[in-house]
Amino acid sequence: MVAEQSLPHTLLLVEDDDLQARLYRTMLYRERGTEPVTTGEGGHETGTTVETVRTLEDARTALEDDAESFDLVLLDLNLPDSLGLETLDSVLETVDGTGVVVLTGIDDTEIGRKAVERGAEDYLVKDRVTPRLLDRTVTYAVERRRRTAEIERQRSELAVLHWLVRHEIRNDAAVVLGWASALDTTDPESERIVSRIEEAGEHIVELTESVGTMVESLEEPRTELVPIDLVAVVEEEIDRLEARHGDCTVTFDRPEGTVSVQADRFLNVVVRNVLTNAVVHGDAEETITVTVSRGTDGSAELTVSDGGPGLSATDRRRATERGYTTDEEGIGVGLYLVRTFVDRYGGSLAIESAPERSPGTTVRIRLESER
């Protein structure tokens, strides 16, 4: 709290009782050990500036003229020109990024709680205000509002990124693939070039799907985990993989019946990225082996093995770390997304040498079964 108290706060106090207004100002200045804004060590400003108005009309005028200059509004709900929660509603209509703490009478605690429900950061009962309580409430309210504004800014940026990934980049990749398929490939060299262009375009599409899903998951609150049939999801994603990569061969070893795991709607994306990783980093002439099994502890396990060049022991260990990419192909995007959701599901992710494959790599995911 000491670090936060060193920040300069500019408050708008809306209080028609001059004695009460003077008391609040004195409490804030005394608690912070300073008069209204002074220059502290290193040239940083400390303390608090309090601008006081007596009516709702004056408060709206001050906020409309320069709302951004105020870090917080301390608002008495009962003013000469407005009473009760309508006072708060009127101020909230005027401010945008500025928080409001309401001041209520001794018998108005219920109104204080309703004020918070309607958008106030907090409330204080006038007869119970102490210098420490007032200072702490102001500090917490200002910091909470700043964090909320930062989260809202990040969400807006994520929404823009989501739109760019889902539309602009994906559409351009589709155009590239369309033109590539129309090129004349009568000679082997041209065919090779067109094939590389198509592979790159398909990889861009797959990346946009992964990035778009990650952004989408960050934009929305975490959903409740529900029972999902892992076998059905794997079958669906194998069909999707074979349709997109016609030259790959997949064998699926599955148990009888369903295998329910605790997950959400992004489980398809998890399985899709593991399968795509096996295709991209495997050997096109080798078969991808997919297995779903039940663990002795009631968990479920998904393993995907490819016949590619494999990873070194160091790379296999580090590839499960967030954001890690190999020096050559780069596997961090898809597996970063997989790791993120597996963690969310309370499971585990491991990358190993593929058993009986030379050398090959196996991605092993353990998920909690239905509770």
Coordinates of C-alpha atoms in Angstrom, one line a residue, residues 13 67 131 145 246 252 283 335 350 363:
L13 CA -15.6 15.6 -4.0
A67 CA -13.3 14.0 -16.7
P131 CA -8.7 8.8 7.9
R145 CA -10.5 1.3 -11.9
G246 CA -4.9 -36.2 -48.5
F252 CA -6.7 -45.0 -34.7
D283 CA 7.2 -38.0 -42.4
L335 CA 1.8 -26.8 -28.7
A350 CA 4.4 -34.7 -22.4
V363 CA 2.7 -36.3 -27.9

